XYZ file of C-alpha atoms in Angstrom:
469
model
C 0.000 0.000 0.000
C 3.060 2.153 -0.430
C 3.973 4.256 -3.442
C 3.729 7.855 -4.638
C 4.692 9.914 -1.643
C 3.671 13.548 -2.088
C 4.046 16.389 0.385
C 0.417 17.534 0.196
C -0.988 14.179 1.263
C 1.558 13.904 4.111
C 0.528 17.266 5.602
C -2.691 15.480 6.612
C -0.720 13.541 9.253
C -0.361 16.762 11.256
C -3.956 16.341 12.514
C -3.467 13.010 14.348
C -0.057 14.291 15.555
C -1.869 17.229 17.246
C -3.083 14.618 19.762
C 0.560 14.377 20.875
C 0.997 18.168 20.908
C -1.966 18.498 23.305
C -0.473 15.815 25.593
C 2.844 17.698 25.678
C 1.057 21.019 26.169
C -0.563 19.650 29.336
C 2.877 18.725 30.756
C 4.339 22.164 29.962
C 1.342 24.294 31.000
C 0.656 22.459 34.282
C 3.983 23.533 35.808
C 3.107 27.228 35.339
C -0.589 26.761 36.128
C 0.068 25.206 39.554
C 2.216 28.224 40.566
C -0.505 30.634 39.363
C -3.316 28.621 40.986
C -1.681 28.688 44.452
C -0.764 32.372 44.471
C -2.874 34.491 46.863
C -2.438 37.520 44.574
C -2.615 35.920 41.135
C -4.988 32.945 41.397
C -8.094 35.166 41.287
C -9.887 32.609 43.530
C -10.780 32.204 47.187
C -9.682 28.534 47.176
C -6.012 29.044 46.242
C -4.740 27.536 49.516
C -4.502 23.929 48.296
C -3.319 21.059 50.485
C -0.542 18.765 49.219
C -3.137 16.098 48.318
C -5.354 18.605 46.470
C -2.367 19.936 44.536
C -1.250 16.373 43.734
C -4.722 15.586 42.363
C -4.757 18.779 40.271
C -1.363 17.942 38.750
C -1.893 14.206 38.195
C -5.634 14.331 37.382
C -4.926 14.105 33.657
C -2.647 11.078 34.253
C -5.498 9.171 35.947
C -7.783 10.126 33.070
C -5.170 8.891 30.583
C -4.892 5.575 32.437
C -8.659 5.081 32.346
C -8.822 6.255 28.706
C -6.292 3.637 27.613
C -8.236 0.991 29.592
C -11.605 1.987 28.102
C -10.273 1.887 24.582
C -9.066 -1.725 24.916
C -12.413 -3.435 24.183
C -13.792 -0.794 21.759
C -10.812 0.342 19.638
C -11.528 -1.965 16.701
C -15.236 -1.174 16.814
C -14.696 2.616 16.825
C -11.912 2.731 14.260
C -8.831 4.969 14.413
C -10.428 8.103 12.923
C -13.493 8.131 15.209
C -11.288 7.459 18.218
C -9.233 10.576 17.435
C -12.371 12.689 16.888
C -13.667 11.575 20.337
C -10.207 12.364 21.821
C -10.408 15.888 20.337
C -13.909 16.414 21.826
C -12.610 15.299 25.260
C -9.608 17.657 24.922
C -11.948 20.590 24.108
C -14.286 19.762 27.014
C -11.387 19.194 29.422
C -9.658 22.462 28.462
C -12.852 24.549 28.727
C -14.115 22.971 31.987
C -10.687 23.406 33.633
C -10.313 26.975 32.331
C -13.751 28.062 33.617
C -13.698 26.009 36.854
C -15.478 27.904 39.682
C -14.010 25.517 42.299
C -11.519 22.705 42.818
C -14.083 19.915 42.225
C -14.947 21.191 38.727
C -11.238 21.752 37.985
C -10.500 18.101 38.831
C -13.363 16.935 36.569
C -11.864 19.023 33.736
C -8.383 17.587 34.339
C -9.821 14.050 34.267
C -11.763 14.674 31.005
C -8.602 16.072 29.412
C -6.736 12.965 30.565
C -9.324 10.683 28.937
C -8.544 12.561 25.703
C -4.801 11.922 26.220
C -5.391 8.174 26.712
C -7.425 7.918 23.503
C -5.156 10.181 21.432
C -1.953 8.386 22.444
C -3.612 5.140 21.355
C -5.324 6.336 18.173
C -2.643 8.625 16.690
C 0.205 6.087 16.199
C -2.370 3.529 14.977
C -3.892 5.860 12.382
C -0.528 7.136 11.115
C 1.033 3.634 10.940
C -1.926 2.221 9.018
C -2.307 5.062 6.534
C 1.198 6.252 5.615
C 3.693 4.809 3.088
C 6.215 2.382 4.678
C 9.235 4.303 3.288
C 8.412 7.289 5.533
C 6.426 5.559 8.297
C 9.228 6.085 10.839
C 9.433 9.809 10.071
C 5.683 10.373 10.280
C 5.089 8.380 13.495
C 8.128 10.040 15.117
C 6.463 13.334 14.179
C 4.018 12.648 17.050
C 6.949 12.633 19.523
C 8.227 15.867 17.946
C 4.761 17.338 18.480
C 4.747 16.211 22.148
C 8.012 18.135 22.685
C 6.611 21.118 20.738
C 3.556 20.962 23.014
C 5.749 20.994 26.157
C 7.560 24.082 24.797
C 4.265 25.761 23.908
C 3.010 25.039 27.445
C 6.164 26.612 28.953
C 5.790 29.622 26.648
C 2.080 30.236 27.432
C 2.884 29.688 31.129
C 5.697 32.276 31.179
C 3.504 34.706 29.183
C 0.546 34.406 31.621
C 2.443 33.825 34.906
C 1.918 37.415 36.141
C -1.743 37.734 35.044
C -4.552 37.396 37.604
C -6.245 34.054 36.891
C -3.463 33.251 34.410
C -3.894 29.515 35.095
C -7.320 29.693 33.387
C -5.681 30.840 30.128
C -2.911 28.247 30.497
C -5.425 25.391 30.727
C -8.006 26.897 28.348
C -5.531 27.608 25.522
C -5.639 23.902 24.604
C -9.322 24.073 23.516
C -8.882 25.878 20.141
C -5.966 23.566 19.204
C -8.146 20.543 20.069
C -10.949 21.985 17.926
C -8.522 22.211 14.987
C -7.504 18.573 15.586
C -11.163 17.451 15.644
C -12.084 19.318 12.442
C -8.927 18.018 10.742
C -9.695 14.404 11.657
C -13.294 14.890 10.507
C -11.953 15.829 7.053
C -9.755 12.700 6.821
C -10.962 9.263 5.664
C -10.943 6.144 7.907
C -7.833 3.922 7.885
C -8.015 1.667 4.761
C -6.375 -1.190 6.712
C -8.998 -0.864 9.460
C -11.780 -1.053 6.825
C -10.210 -4.227 5.408
C -9.841 -5.663 8.912
C -13.580 -5.142 9.493
C -14.266 -6.844 6.144
C -12.134 -9.881 7.052
C -13.823 -10.009 10.481
C -17.187 -10.320 8.686
C -18.563 -7.008 10.012
C -20.338 -6.187 6.740
C -20.224 -6.625 2.968
C -16.683 -7.367 1.759
C -17.314 -5.451 -1.486
C -18.602 -2.350 0.393
C -15.609 -2.277 2.729
C -13.228 -2.814 -0.204
C -14.714 0.116 -2.158
C -14.535 2.364 0.922
C -10.880 1.333 1.461
C -9.977 2.173 -2.185
C -11.645 5.604 -1.834
C -9.915 6.220 1.534
C -6.466 5.286 0.205
C -6.969 7.444 -2.909
C -7.927 10.417 -0.734
C -4.942 9.880 1.595
C -2.495 9.765 -1.341
C -4.135 12.716 -3.125
C -5.212 10.614 -6.122
C -8.342 10.896 -8.264
C -11.385 8.761 -7.382
C -11.344 5.158 -8.607
C -7.649 5.115 -9.579
C -6.064 1.761 -10.495
C -3.001 2.144 -8.205
C -5.119 2.356 -5.037
C -7.293 -0.513 -6.289
C -4.254 -2.783 -6.763
C -2.738 -1.856 -3.386
C -6.022 -2.567 -1.570
C -6.343 -5.889 -3.424
C -2.789 -6.902 -2.389
C -3.403 -5.960 1.257
C -6.696 -7.861 1.278
C -5.018 -11.014 -0.117
C -2.305 -10.937 2.588
C -4.945 -10.281 5.287
C -7.131 -13.172 4.139
C -4.188 -15.585 4.045
C -3.072 -14.447 7.517
C -6.492 -15.069 9.048
C -7.823 -17.926 6.900
C -8.009 -20.517 9.671
C -8.687 -18.252 12.619
C -11.714 -16.807 14.365
C -12.951 -13.507 12.984
C -11.728 -11.167 15.738
C -8.586 -11.072 17.880
C -9.559 -12.306 21.356
C -8.162 -10.975 24.636
C -5.863 -13.989 25.016
C -4.517 -13.663 21.496
C -2.656 -10.490 22.500
C -0.673 -12.553 25.022
C 0.139 -15.635 22.911
C 1.949 -16.464 19.645
C 2.754 -13.462 17.393
C 0.707 -11.161 19.651
C 2.831 -12.042 22.696
C 6.078 -11.601 20.767
C 4.876 -8.149 19.635
C 3.810 -7.218 23.190
C 7.209 -8.242 24.636
C 8.942 -5.962 22.083
C 6.517 -3.010 22.242
C 5.550 -3.266 25.912
C 9.203 -3.759 26.905
C 10.249 -0.593 25.081
C 7.557 1.652 26.622
C 8.274 0.164 30.083
C 12.026 0.859 29.815
C 11.190 4.306 28.410
C 9.760 5.192 31.851
C 11.785 3.096 34.340
C 15.165 4.386 33.112
C 14.239 7.510 35.087
C 12.898 9.824 32.394
C 10.339 11.638 34.630
C 12.873 11.843 37.491
C 15.823 13.273 35.547
C 13.577 16.078 34.290
C 12.202 16.527 37.844
C 15.813 17.051 38.986
C 16.458 19.720 36.319
C 15.656 22.619 38.703
C 17.934 21.623 41.607
C 20.791 20.652 39.256
C 20.581 23.960 37.384
C 20.451 25.909 40.634
C 23.661 24.225 41.852
C 25.223 25.180 38.500
C 24.623 28.863 39.247
C 21.122 29.482 37.851
C 19.763 30.371 41.276
C 16.756 32.570 40.540
C 13.449 30.920 39.623
C 13.238 33.084 36.467
C 16.719 31.862 35.421
C 15.720 28.241 36.036
C 12.524 28.627 33.949
C 14.522 30.201 31.110
C 17.023 27.351 31.219
C 14.171 24.819 31.216
C 13.038 26.455 27.947
C 16.606 25.996 26.612
C 16.435 22.301 27.578
C 13.056 22.168 25.823
C 14.558 23.644 22.654
C 17.417 21.110 22.849
C 14.855 18.280 23.244
C 13.078 19.564 20.135
C 16.343 19.743 18.159
C 17.360 16.165 19.065
C 13.865 14.819 18.335
C 14.093 16.543 14.938
C 17.310 14.592 14.239
C 15.553 11.315 15.138
C 12.571 12.194 12.900
C 14.868 12.950 9.952
C 17.137 9.931 10.407
C 14.891 7.074 11.595
C 14.008 5.888 8.070
C 17.639 6.184 6.835
C 19.543 4.687 9.778
C 16.802 2.368 11.033
C 15.338 1.816 14.500
C 18.025 -0.368 16.112
C 21.111 1.865 15.569
C 19.306 4.873 17.096
C 18.079 2.771 20.048
C 21.499 1.184 20.706
C 23.367 4.519 20.487
C 20.762 6.451 22.473
C 20.331 3.923 25.303
C 24.139 3.614 25.685
C 24.257 7.418 26.076
C 21.415 7.312 28.644
C 23.337 4.762 30.772
C 26.517 6.876 30.537
C 24.712 10.112 31.501
C 23.106 8.421 34.546
C 26.557 7.194 35.698
C 27.832 10.797 35.382
C 24.859 12.114 37.408
C 25.542 9.522 40.117
C 29.244 10.481 40.136
C 28.292 14.174 40.417
C 26.280 13.508 43.595
C 28.938 11.105 44.964
C 32.249 12.916 44.457
C 32.135 15.532 41.649
C 29.943 18.051 43.522
C 32.349 20.938 42.900
C 32.003 20.517 39.110
C 28.365 21.534 38.429
C 29.007 21.626 34.679
C 29.367 17.813 34.825
C 25.737 17.654 36.016
C 24.485 20.066 33.335
C 26.398 18.184 30.603
C 25.100 14.831 31.910
C 21.558 16.171 31.910
C 21.858 17.431 28.321
C 23.407 14.079 27.283
C 20.480 12.261 28.922
C 17.845 14.453 27.236
C 19.569 14.262 23.832
C 20.032 10.478 23.921
C 16.474 9.912 25.183
C 15.056 12.019 22.336
C 16.845 10.015 19.623
C 16.003 6.625 21.178
C 13.270 5.770 23.701
C 11.353 9.016 23.119
C 10.204 8.575 19.513
C 11.258 5.004 18.674
C 9.353 3.194 21.449
C 6.071 4.603 20.091
C 7.128 3.963 16.513
C 7.882 0.280 17.233
C 4.636 -0.115 19.218
C 2.598 1.175 16.283
C 4.244 -1.100 13.684
C 4.984 -4.339 15.546
C 1.505 -5.672 16.452
C -0.341 -7.962 13.992
C -3.293 -6.119 12.392
C -5.714 -8.558 13.982
C -4.713 -7.601 17.559
C -3.206 -4.160 16.829
C -5.953 -2.113 18.534
C -5.879 -4.211 21.725
C -2.077 -4.589 21.684
C -1.408 -0.863 21.442
C -3.924 -0.106 24.211
C -2.042 -2.591 26.478
C 1.250 -0.857 25.579
C -0.223 2.624 26.274
C -1.564 1.322 29.603
C 1.898 -0.096 30.456
C 3.432 3.298 29.641
C 1.059 5.420 31.743
C 1.056 2.939 34.654
C 4.892 2.790 34.790
C 5.026 6.616 34.467
C 2.657 6.939 37.451
C 4.677 4.428 39.514
C 8.037 6.096 38.763
C 6.589 9.563 39.481
C 5.113 8.429 42.828
C 8.100 6.275 43.888
C 10.698 8.937 43.100
C 10.578 10.964 46.357
C 10.514 7.967 48.777
C 13.297 6.232 46.793
C 15.380 9.417 46.851
C 15.039 9.592 50.656
C 15.781 5.890 51.046
C 18.765 5.602 48.669
C 20.057 9.146 48.231
C 20.350 10.861 44.838
C 23.700 9.236 43.939
C 22.406 5.674 44.461
C 19.069 6.419 42.798
C 20.833 7.514 39.613
C 23.092 4.444 39.882
C 19.948 2.264 40.045
C 18.557 4.002 36.935
C 21.922 3.446 35.188
C 21.747 -0.302 35.967
C 18.178 -0.434 34.557
C 19.414 1.429 31.446
C 22.113 -1.248 30.922
C 19.446 -3.987 31.245
C 17.339 -2.127 28.680
C 20.364 -1.980 26.327
C 20.701 -5.785 26.544
C 16.938 -6.034 25.846
C 17.317 -3.886 22.696
C 20.330 -5.892 21.482
C 18.686 -9.309 22.009
C 14.950 -8.746 21.472
C 14.183 -5.677 19.329
C 14.145 -6.328 15.536
C 14.775 -3.880 12.671
C 11.560 -2.852 10.876
C 12.952 -0.160 8.555
C 11.371 -0.199 5.083
C 9.054 -3.176 5.726
C 5.304 -2.882 5.170
C 3.085 -3.718 8.178
C 2.143 -7.014 6.490
C 5.848 -7.892 5.942
C 6.629 -7.165 9.618
C 3.847 -9.563 10.575
C 4.929 -12.375 8.215
C 8.758 -12.042 8.483
C 9.346 -10.975 12.114
C 6.423 -12.281 14.151
C 5.764 -15.633 12.478
């Protein structure tokens, strides 16, 4: 299903990628919004005096929503389809942004945060699925990695809106509410796009309607995605080829992937690869290293809060630059070289951070350099490539369920690492905590070397037949 790549048709992939931008925006904006919300002078509310638990709920409310969203989508993803899932995600983003922005009290604010989180859970599931199933295999890596680039762009945008509104009374309302118009654009964009042709063929093979009807819809959808005229022969042939490979793959099996199928045979192999990558993405300390950015930068001489926020923007720009390199190079170099190089760098940077807290305390530049090395290596490896591999590795039959399990693994491990960080830091001390993360990074490097295959240039059907069977 992969020829004729033209720029115009690829611009369409910006709309599903906006789901990632809105996830990143939430991360960036929340840091500024929580400062604004708690300020007696600037919150513009009478309920600014939040307890630690209330503040924790306000910050992590979207994470709980995302967890539930990725759970909810497990049984209904294949029924909804990728396009409808992303339209629903956009509606939840709009509602969440508006409810949070207009919240008259903490209870309503928490409802808004939760609704927004449901949108995150659905978007992080639907976006890689839709892009993987609709784009040409030669540039699949670039286009799926675009979602990670958009997450980083969203974080930067959140920082920028936060710094712009930090001194306004009720500035937190604008910080949260600013997401609504972007979500509206995402929803309208997805409305204008056709369903995934592969999803239509999957429904046909599952016996969910007339094979001929689904086939015609798939030909029209593919033609629209590639910017071709209606009823063109190229799309017709590509749909026919995909249908033949789908039928042969599922000839002797029940019509729909069952729950157990995700954890046996090709489905299990795919889940070990994809689930392993998104698990290591979180448990190599990604949330914690960024959490430590402030204290590390302050020891390096950026003592004022304004200086630290400016430097965090510089780190954000660096993240964006390194993600851009990954996006441009992933289809040339392949997935494995970027993972192996990046994860090796992550392990090295964590050893440097441990050494800084153990015996290099008088050299703060070591800590800053180690932090930049960590961020750079993460953004060319685990950051974009985990999601890329997740979206291409699952067999079509269990892809919807498999990706929702991987998204659930990601959000659950993120929540655990975020919650466990402070008690572990007290128990082990910073130097030993970073040493622990370094050891996990080395385990993850062995995992990449032994388990993760190369998928560069293969169609989704070839990945299924050559790697998983």
